Amino acid sequence: MSLNRRFTPLALLMISINGMVGSAWLFAPLYAAKMAGSGAMMAWLVGGFMTVVIALTFAELSVLFPVAGGTAQIPQMSHGMFASFILGWAAWLSAMTMAPIEVQAILQYASNYFTSLMIIENQIPVLSTTGYVWATISMLAFCVINIISFKGLVRFNHGLFAFKVLVIVVAVYALIHNSFYTENFNGMSASVFSATGWHGILTAVATAGVAFAFTGFKHGVELAGETKNMAVAIPLAIIGSVIACLALYLLLQLAFIGAVHPTSLLGGWDQLSFVGDVGPFAGLAAGLGLAWLVKLLYIDAVISPAGAGLIYVTSTARILYAMSEIGYMPRWLSYLNQQRLPVAAIMLNFVLGMFLFLPLPGWQAMVSFLVSGMVISYAIGPIALLCMRYELPDKKRGFRVPAAHFFCALAFYFCNLLSYWTGWDTIYKIMIAMSIGIVFFLIAALRGRIAADAIGWKSSLWILPYFAGLGLISYYGAFGGLNIIPFGWDFLVIGIFSIVILTLAVKNRASYCGEVSYDEQLAVIPTT
C-alpha cells in the first residue's frame, strides 16, 4: 500500500506557512531582542536569506524525486544507505522535537493564568507534574487529529492559516499604533558595524528562534510524495513560504522593539524584563491596556503552536515511514491505515516526543537542539543536488537552480554556520545523539538486516570527518567554546572546512541506478 497524492499547490503552501507560524512568533522576537537588541531586525534578514539559499537546493531535488520522507530517501540515492540513515536520523530527531516545542509554548503562555502548569528552575520555565499531564493530553490530541481524518486536517489547516495571519497583522498594527518608541532603534547601526553586535545577531539567528522559525519549509520536502502538480507545488511551498514568513516576522520584530518602554531598557537589551514577559506579546499588550488584544493573543497562543505541532506530527511521521520503507527501521512502522496514513510512525513519535521534555527543559533549549540537528540534515540538499547534476546531467527538471555549483557551495557553508552558531553546549548533545544513531546502524548491519552492497561505506567517507570537524570547530570556537578560534576567523575556518567536505562528498558519491525515478513515482502512487 502506498501514500496518496493528495496535497494541491495551495494546500502545501499553507501547510508550510502554518508550520513556520507556530510558537516562534510568540517567543523569538523577545529572545532575539535580548541577544541582539535592535540588531534583531538583521538577524531575521540573515536567517531568511540563508534559508532561501538552502531551500533552493531542496526545491530542485524534491521536484526531481517527489518521494515521501525525502530527507531519508534522497541521500540514499546519492550516497547509499549509511549516509541516508545518518541524515534521516538527524532530521527525524530534530523534527520529532517540534511537537513538544509547540506544546511547551502553549502551556508556557497558559501558565500566566494557570500557574500550576509551570515551575521555574534556574530562571527557566519548565513543566510541573500537572503541566506534564496536560502536555501528554495535547500531544495525543495532535496524533488523534492526524489519524482520524485527513480531510479534517486539511480543512483545519485552511482555517488555521487565515486566523494566524490575521492575528499577527492585527497585533502588529495595534502595537505600532499605540506604542512605538523610535529611540529603541538607535543602537542598530552600532550592532551592524561592530564584531560584538554581529556575534549577538548571529547567536540570535541560531538560538533565539530565528532559524527555527523557517524550518517549516521542509514540509514541502517530506510531503513531496503526496503532492499534486509537483513542479509548481513544491517550489511554491518551499521557497514561497520562507519569503512570506520573513515578511511577517520582520513586522513582528519591528513592532516588538518599538513597543518596549525605554525604561525597561535601562540595563540594556540583555536585561530586558517586563510584567508578563513569559508571554511576551501578551505582556506588552497588557502593559498598554489593550485587554481585547491580550485575549486575542492568548487564544492564538494555543491555536498557532497547535497548528504548527499538528503539521509537524504529519511530516515527521513521513520521515520515520520512509526510514521503515528503506529498511532502517522495523517494517511495522510503515503500516498505513485505511486512509493511507502512517499510524504506527505517528504513535511512536508521540511516545518518544514525551521523553524530550526531560533532557531539554524550556522552549529555548528545545529550539537550539532542533536547529542544530535540522541544519545537519539540510546539508544533504546542496550535496545531493551537485551529485545528481553529475549523475543525471540530461534529466529534465521541472525546477532548476541557476549557477548550481555556486549556490550549493553557499548553501552548504550556511548549513555549517547555522549549526556552529547554536554553540558547543548544543553541538555536543547533537553529536551524542548522532553517535547513538551510528551504533544502531552498525548493529543492524552486523545482524544482516542491511545488504552489505547497499551500505555505501566508500560513498559515506565524508560523514565521520564532517561530524568530527563540526564538533572540533565548535569546541575551539567563539560560540560557547574555548575561543581559540576567535570570532571572525571562524568564518574562514568553516569556509575551508565546507569546501573540503563538499568536494569529498561529491567526489565519493554513489552511482545512481534509478532506484526511485520521477516517472516510477507517478506510476505507483495513486492520485486520489
One Martini backbone bead per residue (centre of mass of N, CA, C, O) as a GRO file, in nm:
protein
  528
    1MET     BB    1   0.097   0.035   0.022
    2SER     BB    2   0.038   0.375  -0.066
    3LEU     BB    3   0.058   0.698  -0.104
    4ASN     BB    4  -0.118   0.978  -0.162
    5ARG     BB    5  -0.214   1.230  -0.386
    6ARG     BB    6  -0.339   1.531  -0.202
    7PHE     BB    7  -0.167   1.794  -0.250
    8THR     BB    8  -0.191   2.106  -0.324
    9PRO     BB    9  -0.028   2.392  -0.375
   10LEU     BB   10  -0.189   2.555  -0.161
   11ALA     BB   11  -0.182   2.348   0.069
   12LEU     BB   12   0.130   2.330   0.092
   13LEU     BB   13   0.180   2.625   0.154
   14MET     BB   14   0.004   2.637   0.415
   15ILE     BB   15   0.157   2.422   0.567
   16SER     BB   16   0.431   2.569   0.573
   17ILE     BB   17   0.334   2.827   0.712
   18ASN     BB   18   0.213   2.688   0.962
   19GLY     BB   19   0.492   2.566   1.048
   20MET     BB   20   0.616   2.861   1.104
   21VAL     BB   21   0.347   2.970   1.253
   22GLY     BB   22   0.410   2.941   1.572
   23SER     BB   23   0.598   2.989   1.850
   24ALA     BB   24   0.802   3.190   1.728
   25TRP     BB   25   0.624   3.454   1.734
   26LEU     BB   26   0.592   3.452   2.055
   27PHE     BB   27   0.932   3.448   2.125
   28ALA     BB   28   1.167   3.540   1.929
   29PRO     BB   29   1.162   3.855   1.957
   30LEU     BB   30   1.264   3.851   2.248
   31TYR     BB   31   1.530   3.682   2.224
   32ALA     BB   32   1.655   3.852   1.997
   33ALA     BB   33   1.661   4.122   2.153
   34LYS     BB   34   1.838   4.022   2.396
   35MET     BB   35   2.089   3.951   2.198
   36ALA     BB   36   2.063   4.213   1.959
   37GLY     BB   37   1.850   4.399   1.978
   38SER     BB   38   1.789   4.592   1.704
   39GLY     BB   39   1.957   4.369   1.539
   40ALA     BB   40   1.723   4.162   1.496
   41MET     BB   41   1.649   4.246   1.210
   42MET     BB   42   1.905   4.115   1.086
   43ALA     BB   43   1.854   3.825   1.173
   44TRP     BB   44   1.612   3.779   0.981
   45LEU     BB   45   1.759   3.837   0.716
   46VAL     BB   46   1.975   3.622   0.745
   47GLY     BB   47   1.794   3.375   0.792
   48GLY     BB   48   1.623   3.403   0.533
   49PHE     BB   49   1.850   3.391   0.323
   50MET     BB   50   1.973   3.119   0.403
   51THR     BB   51   1.713   2.953   0.361
   52VAL     BB   52   1.667   3.008   0.061
   53VAL     BB   53   1.927   2.881  -0.041
   54ILE     BB   54   1.873   2.598   0.075
   55ALA     BB   55   1.585   2.556  -0.051
   56LEU     BB   56   1.663   2.545  -0.351
   57THR     BB   57   1.786   2.259  -0.347
   58PHE     BB   58   1.518   2.113  -0.258
   59ALA     BB   59   1.338   2.194  -0.491
   60GLU     BB   60   1.479   2.031  -0.713
   61LEU     BB   61   1.483   1.750  -0.575
   62SER     BB   62   1.168   1.721  -0.515
   63VAL     BB   63   1.089   1.725  -0.817
   64LEU     BB   64   1.273   1.490  -0.911
   65PHE     BB   65   1.198   1.349  -0.607
   66PRO     BB   66   0.869   1.262  -0.525
   67VAL     BB   67   0.897   1.180  -0.197
   68ALA     BB   68   0.858   1.034   0.094
   69GLY     BB   69   1.087   1.138   0.300
   70GLY     BB   70   1.337   1.290   0.155
   71THR     BB   71   1.561   1.301   0.376
   72ALA     BB   72   1.605   0.980   0.349
   73GLN     BB   73   1.600   0.916   0.030
   74ILE     BB   74   1.805   1.101  -0.117
   75PRO     BB   75   2.078   0.998   0.015
   76GLN     BB   76   2.052   0.711  -0.100
   77MET     BB   77   2.097   0.794  -0.400
   78SER     BB   78   2.385   0.952  -0.349
   79HIS     BB   79   2.520   0.754  -0.073
   80GLY     BB   80   2.346   0.555   0.054
   81MET     BB   81   2.252   0.406   0.358
   82PHE     BB   82   2.428   0.544   0.570
   83ALA     BB   83   2.372   0.839   0.496
   84SER     BB   84   2.066   0.816   0.511
   85PHE     BB   85   2.041   0.740   0.806
   86ILE     BB   86   2.191   0.977   0.943
   87LEU     BB   87   2.021   1.211   0.815
   88GLY     BB   88   1.746   1.097   0.895
   89TRP     BB   89   1.803   1.094   1.198
   90ALA     BB   90   1.843   1.398   1.232
   91ALA     BB   91   1.566   1.484   1.122
   92TRP     BB   92   1.391   1.322   1.316
   93LEU     BB   93   1.488   1.428   1.590
   94SER     BB   94   1.422   1.729   1.531
   95ALA     BB   95   1.123   1.702   1.439
   96MET     BB   96   1.026   1.560   1.705
   97THR     BB   97   1.060   1.833   1.875
   98MET     BB   98   0.827   2.016   1.780
   99ALA     BB   99   0.575   1.933   1.937
  100PRO     BB  100   0.694   1.991   2.223
  101ILE     BB  101   0.745   2.291   2.169
  102GLU     BB  102   0.446   2.372   2.124
  103VAL     BB  103   0.344   2.274   2.396
  104GLN     BB  104   0.524   2.449   2.569
  105ALA     BB  105   0.406   2.716   2.464
  106ILE     BB  106   0.115   2.683   2.551
  107LEU     BB  107   0.176   2.640   2.861
  108GLN     BB  108   0.336   2.900   2.908
  109TYR     BB  109   0.107   3.096   2.850
  110ALA     BB  110  -0.108   2.959   3.042
  111SER     BB  111   0.056   3.015   3.317
  112ASN     BB  112  -0.063   3.300   3.373
  113TYR     BB  113  -0.337   3.149   3.477
  114PHE     BB  114  -0.194   2.850   3.520
  115THR     BB  115   0.052   2.805   3.748
  116SER     BB  116   0.070   2.478   3.769
  117LEU     BB  117   0.226   2.421   3.486
  118MET     BB  118   0.475   2.579   3.618
  119ILE     BB  119   0.827   2.597   3.682
  120ILE     BB  120   1.120   2.743   3.825
  121GLU     BB  121   1.446   2.672   3.673
  122ASN     BB  122   1.700   2.864   3.635
  123GLN     BB  123   1.500   3.080   3.493
  124ILE     BB  124   1.318   2.834   3.381
  125PRO     BB  125   1.038   2.724   3.227
  126VAL     BB  126   0.884   2.428   3.351
  127LEU     BB  127   0.731   2.143   3.389
  128SER     BB  128   0.502   2.014   3.569
  129THR     BB  129   0.307   1.762   3.653
  130THR     BB  130   0.057   1.896   3.534
  131GLY     BB  131   0.191   1.980   3.267
  132TYR     BB  132   0.256   1.689   3.172
  133VAL     BB  133  -0.034   1.598   3.144
  134TRP     BB  134  -0.114   1.818   2.931
  135ALA     BB  135   0.101   1.734   2.727
  136THR     BB  136  -0.014   1.454   2.670
  137ILE     BB  137  -0.289   1.545   2.568
  138SER     BB  138  -0.186   1.722   2.334
  139MET     BB  139  -0.024   1.509   2.179
  140LEU     BB  140  -0.263   1.318   2.133
  141ALA     BB  141  -0.436   1.515   1.970
  142PHE     BB  142  -0.253   1.534   1.726
  143CYS     BB  143  -0.273   1.233   1.650
  144VAL     BB  144  -0.579   1.200   1.620
  145ILE     BB  145  -0.622   1.405   1.390
  146ASN     BB  146  -0.436   1.258   1.188
  147ILE     BB  147  -0.586   0.973   1.193
  148ILE     BB  148  -0.894   1.018   1.149
  149SER     BB  149  -0.862   1.293   0.944
  150PHE     BB  150  -0.754   1.442   0.660
  151LYS     BB  151  -0.977   1.641   0.578
  152GLY     BB  152  -0.980   1.780   0.852
  153LEU     BB  153  -0.688   1.879   0.841
  154VAL     BB  154  -0.718   2.063   0.592
  155ARG     BB  155  -0.944   2.244   0.703
  156PHE     BB  156  -0.787   2.328   0.955
  157ASN     BB  157  -0.549   2.458   0.800
  158HIS     BB  158  -0.707   2.688   0.664
  159GLY     BB  159  -0.812   2.823   0.923
  160LEU     BB  160  -0.538   2.872   1.057
  161PHE     BB  161  -0.411   3.052   0.849
  162ALA     BB  162  -0.611   3.289   0.868
  163PHE     BB  163  -0.594   3.344   1.174
  164LYS     BB  164  -0.286   3.385   1.220
  165VAL     BB  165  -0.242   3.619   1.022
  166LEU     BB  166  -0.450   3.811   1.140
  167VAL     BB  167  -0.328   3.839   1.426
  168ILE     BB  168  -0.058   3.954   1.342
  169VAL     BB  169  -0.159   4.207   1.200
  170VAL     BB  170  -0.314   4.321   1.444
  171ALA     BB  171  -0.077   4.331   1.646
  172VAL     BB  172   0.108   4.516   1.487
  173TYR     BB  173  -0.083   4.756   1.464
  174ALA     BB  174  -0.147   4.802   1.765
  175LEU     BB  175   0.143   4.853   1.866
  176ILE     BB  176   0.225   5.084   1.672
  177HIS     BB  177  -0.021   5.272   1.736
  178ASN     BB  178   0.028   5.277   2.072
  179SER     BB  179   0.357   5.191   2.056
  180PHE     BB  180   0.648   5.393   1.940
  181TYR     BB  181   1.001   5.381   1.992
  182THR     BB  182   1.258   5.503   1.806
  183GLU     BB  183   1.500   5.490   2.017
  184ASN     BB  184   1.526   5.169   2.013
  185PHE     BB  185   1.704   5.196   1.721
  186ASN     BB  186   1.986   5.339   1.777
  187GLY     BB  187   2.174   5.058   1.799
  188MET     BB  188   2.189   4.930   1.511
  189SER     BB  189   2.455   5.039   1.385
  190ALA     BB  190   2.641   4.927   1.607
  191SER     BB  191   2.575   4.628   1.551
  192VAL     BB  192   2.657   4.620   1.240
  193PHE     BB  193   2.962   4.771   1.314
  194SER     BB  194   3.022   4.514   1.509
  195ALA     BB  195   3.138   4.228   1.648
  196THR     BB  196   2.947   4.208   1.889
  197GLY     BB  197   2.685   4.251   1.732
  198TRP     BB  198   2.720   4.000   1.541
  199HIS     BB  199   2.729   3.787   1.757
  200GLY     BB  200   2.437   3.839   1.849
  201ILE     BB  201   2.294   3.799   1.578
  202LEU     BB  202   2.394   3.503   1.522
  203THR     BB  203   2.287   3.381   1.781
  204ALA     BB  204   1.990   3.448   1.720
  205VAL     BB  205   1.955   3.281   1.467
  206ALA     BB  206   2.010   2.995   1.620
  207THR     BB  207   1.871   3.045   1.942
  208ALA     BB  208   1.601   3.247   1.930
  209GLY     BB  209   1.418   3.132   1.659
  210VAL     BB  210   1.485   3.203   1.364
  211ALA     BB  211   1.562   2.936   1.223
  212PHE     BB  212   1.318   2.786   1.340
  213ALA     BB  213   1.094   2.949   1.183
  214PHE     BB  214   1.200   2.809   0.886
  215THR     BB  215   1.161   2.486   0.899
  216GLY     BB  216   0.883   2.450   0.735
  217PHE     BB  217   0.996   2.400   0.442
  218LYS     BB  218   1.021   2.077   0.478
  219HIS     BB  219   0.732   1.990   0.406
  220GLY     BB  220   0.779   1.986   0.095
  221VAL     BB  221   0.970   1.739   0.116
  222GLU     BB  222   0.810   1.520   0.289
  223LEU     BB  223   0.530   1.569   0.092
  224ALA     BB  224   0.600   1.506  -0.214
  225GLY     BB  225   0.460   1.210  -0.232
  226GLU     BB  226   0.159   1.389  -0.188
  227THR     BB  227   0.178   1.564  -0.459
  228LYS     BB  228   0.049   1.787  -0.676
  229ASN     BB  229   0.201   1.947  -0.907
  230MET     BB  230   0.520   1.965  -0.837
  231ALA     BB  231   0.653   2.202  -1.007
  232VAL     BB  232   0.475   2.406  -0.834
  233ALA     BB  233   0.432   2.323  -0.533
  234ILE     BB  234   0.722   2.292  -0.416
  235PRO     BB  235   0.853   2.572  -0.469
  236LEU     BB  236   0.624   2.732  -0.339
  237ALA     BB  237   0.649   2.606  -0.051
  238ILE     BB  238   0.958   2.637   0.005
  239ILE     BB  239   0.999   2.947  -0.084
  240GLY     BB  240   0.735   3.104  -0.029
  241SER     BB  241   0.723   3.060   0.280
  242VAL     BB  242   0.979   3.215   0.356
  243ILE     BB  243   0.906   3.493   0.242
  244ALA     BB  244   0.637   3.535   0.389
  245CYS     BB  245   0.753   3.498   0.685
  246LEU     BB  246   0.963   3.719   0.681
  247ALA     BB  247   0.764   3.952   0.672
  248LEU     BB  248   0.617   3.887   0.938
  249TYR     BB  249   0.873   3.890   1.130
  250LEU     BB  250   0.962   4.178   1.079
  251LEU     BB  251   0.706   4.312   1.189
  252LEU     BB  252   0.719   4.189   1.473
  253GLN     BB  253   0.997   4.302   1.553
  254LEU     BB  254   0.930   4.598   1.513
  255ALA     BB  255   0.694   4.610   1.716
  256PHE     BB  256   0.847   4.511   1.967
  257ILE     BB  257   1.073   4.721   1.988
  258GLY     BB  258   0.879   4.974   1.984
  259ALA     BB  259   0.697   4.887   2.249
  260VAL     BB  260   0.919   4.920   2.437
  261HIS     BB  261   0.996   5.066   2.718
  262PRO     BB  262   1.276   5.247   2.794
  263THR     BB  263   1.286   5.164   3.103
  264SER     BB  264   1.346   4.853   3.027
  265LEU     BB  265   1.656   4.950   2.902
  266LEU     BB  266   1.865   5.045   3.122
  267GLY     BB  267   2.026   4.748   3.127
  268GLY     BB  268   1.957   4.650   2.860
  269TRP     BB  269   1.857   4.404   2.649
  270ASP     BB  270   1.962   4.156   2.826
  271GLN     BB  271   1.764   4.285   3.075
  272LEU     BB  272   1.494   4.234   2.973
  273SER     BB  273   1.189   4.329   3.161
  274PHE     BB  274   0.842   4.230   3.212
  275VAL     BB  275   0.526   4.206   3.261
  276GLY     BB  276   0.455   3.897   3.111
  277ASP     BB  277   0.722   3.771   2.951
  278VAL     BB  278   0.625   3.471   2.918
  279GLY     BB  279   0.420   3.649   2.726
  280PRO     BB  280   0.522   3.895   2.544
  281PHE     BB  281   0.282   4.022   2.379
  282ALA     BB  282   0.077   4.013   2.608
  283GLY     BB  283   0.243   4.189   2.801
  284LEU     BB  284   0.244   4.444   2.626
  285ALA     BB  285  -0.064   4.475   2.597
  286ALA     BB  286  -0.121   4.501   2.900
  287GLY     BB  287   0.057   4.761   2.944
  288LEU     BB  288  -0.144   4.920   2.727
  289GLY     BB  289  -0.453   4.824   2.781
  290LEU     BB  290  -0.513   4.571   2.568
  291ALA     BB  291  -0.741   4.347   2.639
  292TRP     BB  292  -0.835   4.237   2.362
  293LEU     BB  293  -0.546   4.147   2.270
  294VAL     BB  294  -0.483   3.955   2.496
  295LYS     BB  295  -0.707   3.753   2.431
  296LEU     BB  296  -0.620   3.696   2.139
  297LEU     BB  297  -0.331   3.595   2.210
  298TYR     BB  298  -0.416   3.355   2.391
  299ILE     BB  299  -0.563   3.206   2.172
  300ASP     BB  300  -0.313   3.194   1.972
  301ALA     BB  301  -0.122   3.043   2.180
  302VAL     BB  302  -0.277   2.781   2.095
  303ILE     BB  303  -0.322   2.773   1.783
  304SER     BB  304  -0.040   2.808   1.657
  305PRO     BB  305   0.114   2.570   1.790
  306ALA     BB  306  -0.096   2.356   1.716
  307GLY     BB  307  -0.067   2.380   1.410
  308ALA     BB  308   0.237   2.314   1.393
  309GLY     BB  309   0.230   2.045   1.549
  310LEU     BB  310   0.035   1.902   1.358
  311ILE     BB  311   0.214   1.919   1.103
  312TYR     BB  312   0.465   1.770   1.229
  313VAL     BB  313   0.331   1.502   1.272
  314THR     BB  314   0.294   1.452   0.971
  315SER     BB  315   0.599   1.483   0.861
  316THR     BB  316   0.759   1.306   1.066
  317ALA     BB  317   0.622   1.037   0.990
  318ARG     BB  318   0.752   1.029   0.700
  319ILE     BB  319   1.039   0.973   0.787
  320LEU     BB  320   0.985   0.706   0.935
  321TYR     BB  321   0.849   0.567   0.699
  322ALA     BB  322   1.094   0.579   0.507
  323MET     BB  323   1.292   0.419   0.692
  324SER     BB  324   1.116   0.163   0.684
  325GLU     BB  325   1.107   0.118   0.376
  326ILE     BB  326   1.420   0.089   0.346
  327GLY     BB  327   1.515  -0.072   0.650
  328TYR     BB  328   1.600   0.073   0.928
  329MET     BB  329   1.322   0.005   1.025
  330PRO     BB  330   1.064  -0.138   1.119
  331ARG     BB  331   0.797  -0.239   0.929
  332TRP     BB  332   0.557  -0.143   1.118
  333LEU     BB  333   0.615   0.174   1.062
  334SER     BB  334   0.464   0.145   0.758
  335TYR     BB  335   0.188   0.149   0.854
  336LEU     BB  336  -0.140   0.176   0.708
  337ASN     BB  337  -0.432   0.294   0.690
  338GLN     BB  338  -0.721   0.341   0.510
  339GLN     BB  339  -0.600   0.648   0.453
  340ARG     BB  340  -0.289   0.629   0.423
  341LEU     BB  341  -0.165   0.651   0.722
  342PRO     BB  342   0.113   0.662   0.955
  343VAL     BB  343   0.037   0.539   1.251
  344ALA     BB  344   0.289   0.413   1.385
  345ALA     BB  345   0.474   0.661   1.355
  346ILE     BB  346   0.301   0.858   1.518
  347MET     BB  347   0.309   0.702   1.793
  348LEU     BB  348   0.614   0.688   1.837
  349ASN     BB  349   0.659   0.995   1.837
  350PHE     BB  350   0.495   1.042   2.091
  351VAL     BB  351   0.657   0.878   2.296
  352LEU     BB  352   0.936   1.017   2.245
  353GLY     BB  353   0.845   1.315   2.281
  354MET     BB  354   0.788   1.301   2.590
  355PHE     BB  355   1.100   1.270   2.673
  356LEU     BB  356   1.204   1.566   2.579
  357PHE     BB  357   1.121   1.729   2.839
  358LEU     BB  358   1.367   1.643   3.022
  359PRO     BB  359   1.658   1.723   2.870
  360LEU     BB  360   1.475   1.992   2.745
  361PRO     BB  361   1.432   2.254   2.917
  362GLY     BB  362   1.255   2.452   2.750
  363TRP     BB  363   1.220   2.626   2.461
  364GLN     BB  364   1.520   2.707   2.384
  365ALA     BB  365   1.655   2.427   2.412
  366MET     BB  366   1.486   2.289   2.194
  367VAL     BB  367   1.555   2.478   1.959
  368SER     BB  368   1.862   2.433   1.946
  369PHE     BB  369   1.849   2.130   1.890
  370LEU     BB  370   1.683   2.140   1.633
  371VAL     BB  371   1.867   2.318   1.459
  372SER     BB  372   2.121   2.143   1.464
  373GLY     BB  373   1.989   1.889   1.336
  374MET     BB  374   1.853   2.014   1.085
  375VAL     BB  375   2.112   2.135   0.940
  376ILE     BB  376   2.241   1.862   0.895
  377SER     BB  377   2.011   1.766   0.701
  378TYR     BB  378   2.049   2.000   0.493
  379ALA     BB  379   2.328   1.916   0.365
  380ILE     BB  380   2.209   1.723   0.138
  381GLY     BB  381   2.110   1.920  -0.067
  382PRO     BB  382   2.373   2.033  -0.206
  383ILE     BB  383   2.508   1.759  -0.244
  384ALA     BB  384   2.288   1.605  -0.412
  385LEU     BB  385   2.261   1.808  -0.641
  386LEU     BB  386   2.546   1.774  -0.755
  387CYS     BB  387   2.533   1.470  -0.800
  388MET     BB  388   2.282   1.484  -1.003
  389ARG     BB  389   2.427   1.656  -1.215
  390TYR     BB  390   2.628   1.422  -1.281
  391GLU     BB  391   2.431   1.166  -1.307
  392LEU     BB  392   2.179   1.369  -1.439
  393PRO     BB  393   2.232   1.586  -1.685
  394ASP     BB  394   1.961   1.514  -1.888
  395LYS     BB  395   1.748   1.562  -1.690
  396LYS     BB  396   1.441   1.664  -1.652
  397ARG     BB  397   1.343   1.979  -1.492
  398GLY     BB  398   1.093   2.151  -1.328
  399PHE     BB  399   1.340   2.259  -1.145
  400ARG     BB  400   1.612   2.509  -1.161
  401VAL     BB  401   1.920   2.588  -1.046
  402PRO     BB  402   2.120   2.839  -1.066
  403ALA     BB  403   2.435   2.813  -1.027
  404ALA     BB  404   2.486   2.544  -0.857
  405HIS     BB  405   2.775   2.553  -0.741
  406PHE     BB  406   2.742   2.814  -0.585
  407PHE     BB  407   2.479   2.750  -0.418
  408CYS     BB  408   2.582   2.490  -0.284
  409ALA     BB  409   2.825   2.608  -0.138
  410LEU     BB  410   2.662   2.822   0.019
  411ALA     BB  411   2.458   2.630   0.157
  412PHE     BB  412   2.667   2.456   0.311
  413TYR     BB  413   2.790   2.689   0.468
  414PHE     BB  414   2.528   2.770   0.613
  415CYS     BB  415   2.479   2.509   0.764
  416ASN     BB  416   2.744   2.525   0.935
  417LEU     BB  417   2.692   2.796   1.069
  418LEU     BB  418   2.426   2.732   1.213
  419SER     BB  419   2.540   2.506   1.383
  420TYR     BB  420   2.770   2.667   1.521
  421TRP     BB  421   2.580   2.897   1.652
  422THR     BB  422   2.448   2.712   1.878
  423GLY     BB  423   2.682   2.578   2.015
  424TRP     BB  424   2.847   2.356   2.216
  425ASP     BB  425   2.612   2.270   2.409
  426THR     BB  426   2.455   2.154   2.156
  427ILE     BB  427   2.655   1.993   1.981
  428TYR     BB  428   2.724   1.764   2.180
  429LYS     BB  429   2.436   1.648   2.189
  430ILE     BB  430   2.406   1.583   1.885
  431MET     BB  431   2.654   1.393   1.875
  432ILE     BB  432   2.542   1.181   2.062
  433ALA     BB  433   2.291   1.117   1.894
  434MET     BB  434   2.452   1.031   1.638
  435SER     BB  435   2.610   0.798   1.772
  436ILE     BB  436   2.364   0.626   1.833
  437GLY     BB  437   2.283   0.587   1.537
  438ILE     BB  438   2.540   0.438   1.448
  439VAL     BB  439   2.503   0.197   1.632
  440PHE     BB  440   2.235   0.098   1.514
  441PHE     BB  441   2.345   0.050   1.228
  442LEU     BB  442   2.570  -0.155   1.297
  443ILE     BB  443   2.386  -0.368   1.418
  444ALA     BB  444   2.215  -0.413   1.163
  445ALA     BB  445   2.454  -0.496   0.981
  446LEU     BB  446   2.562  -0.740   1.152
  447ARG     BB  447   2.266  -0.887   1.129
  448GLY     BB  448   2.174  -0.850   0.813
  449ARG     BB  449   1.949  -0.614   0.754
  450ILE     BB  450   2.180  -0.504   0.560
  451ALA     BB  451   2.305  -0.477   0.267
  452ALA     BB  452   2.634  -0.457   0.193
  453ASP     BB  453   2.607  -0.328  -0.111
  454ALA     BB  454   2.416  -0.073   0.015
  455ILE     BB  455   2.572   0.103   0.225
  456GLY     BB  456   2.822   0.290   0.134
  457TRP     BB  457   3.111   0.345   0.257
  458LYS     BB  458   3.263   0.514   0.045
  459SER     BB  459   3.027   0.736   0.006
  460SER     BB  460   3.063   0.792   0.346
  461LEU     BB  461   3.348   0.925   0.419
  462TRP     BB  462   3.239   1.223   0.504
  463ILE     BB  463   3.077   1.194   0.768
  464LEU     BB  464   3.282   1.174   1.006
  465PRO     BB  465   3.451   1.431   0.937
  466TYR     BB  466   3.210   1.619   0.963
  467PHE     BB  467   3.140   1.577   1.261
  468ALA     BB  468   3.422   1.619   1.379
  469GLY     BB  469   3.466   1.906   1.269
  470LEU     BB  470   3.227   2.046   1.400
  471GLY     BB  471   3.305   1.979   1.689
  472LEU     BB  472   3.588   2.114   1.696
  473ILE     BB  473   3.510   2.400   1.611
  474SER     BB  474   3.315   2.442   1.846
  475TYR     BB  475   3.511   2.389   2.085
  476TYR     BB  476   3.725   2.625   1.967
  477GLY     BB  477   3.523   2.842   1.955
  478ALA     BB  478   3.301   3.147   2.001
  479PHE     BB  479   3.037   2.945   2.068
  480GLY     BB  480   3.095   2.815   2.376
  481GLY     BB  481   3.390   2.785   2.359
  482LEU     BB  482   3.745   2.848   2.385
  483ASN     BB  483   3.835   3.077   2.167
  484ILE     BB  484   4.075   2.994   1.973
  485ILE     BB  485   3.865   3.058   1.755
  486PRO     BB  486   3.796   3.350   1.657
  487PHE     BB  487   3.601   3.590   1.578
  488GLY     BB  488   3.603   3.561   1.212
  489TRP     BB  489   3.797   3.315   1.166
  490ASP     BB  490   3.566   3.102   1.167
  491PHE     BB  491   3.465   3.160   0.881
  492LEU     BB  492   3.715   3.052   0.736
  493VAL     BB  493   3.725   2.769   0.856
  494ILE     BB  494   3.440   2.683   0.758
  495GLY     BB  495   3.490   2.732   0.460
  496ILE     BB  496   3.715   2.525   0.418
  497PHE     BB  497   3.563   2.284   0.536
  498SER     BB  498   3.325   2.290   0.331
  499ILE     BB  499   3.487   2.240   0.072
  500VAL     BB  500   3.611   1.970   0.150
  501ILE     BB  501   3.347   1.810   0.209
  502LEU     BB  502   3.200   1.862  -0.058
  503THR     BB  503   3.414   1.732  -0.239
  504LEU     BB  504   3.414   1.453  -0.104
  505ALA     BB  505   3.109   1.388  -0.140
  506VAL     BB  506   3.096   1.412  -0.454
  507LYS     BB  507   3.331   1.223  -0.534
  508ASN     BB  508   3.186   0.976  -0.339
  509ARG     BB  509   2.954   0.906  -0.490
  510ALA     BB  510   2.695   0.736  -0.595
  511SER     BB  511   2.561   0.538  -0.825
  512TYR     BB  512   2.296   0.590  -1.019
  513CYS     BB  513   2.007   0.345  -1.062
  514GLY     BB  514   1.698   0.431  -1.035
  515GLU     BB  515   1.521   0.364  -0.780
  516VAL     BB  516   1.383   0.670  -0.792
  517SER     BB  517   1.160   0.794  -1.011
  518TYR     BB  518   0.942   1.003  -1.141
  519ASP     BB  519   0.777   0.799  -1.314
  520GLU     BB  520   0.748   0.579  -1.094
  521GLN     BB  521   0.588   0.747  -0.894
  522LEU     BB  522   0.341   0.801  -1.080
  523ALA     BB  523   0.270   0.491  -1.115
  524VAL     BB  524   0.236   0.406  -0.784
  525ILE     BB  525   0.079   0.675  -0.711
  526PRO     BB  526  -0.201   0.779  -0.631
  527THR     BB  527  -0.449   1.059  -0.718
  528THR     BB  528  -0.680   1.086  -0.482
   0.00000   0.00000   0.00000
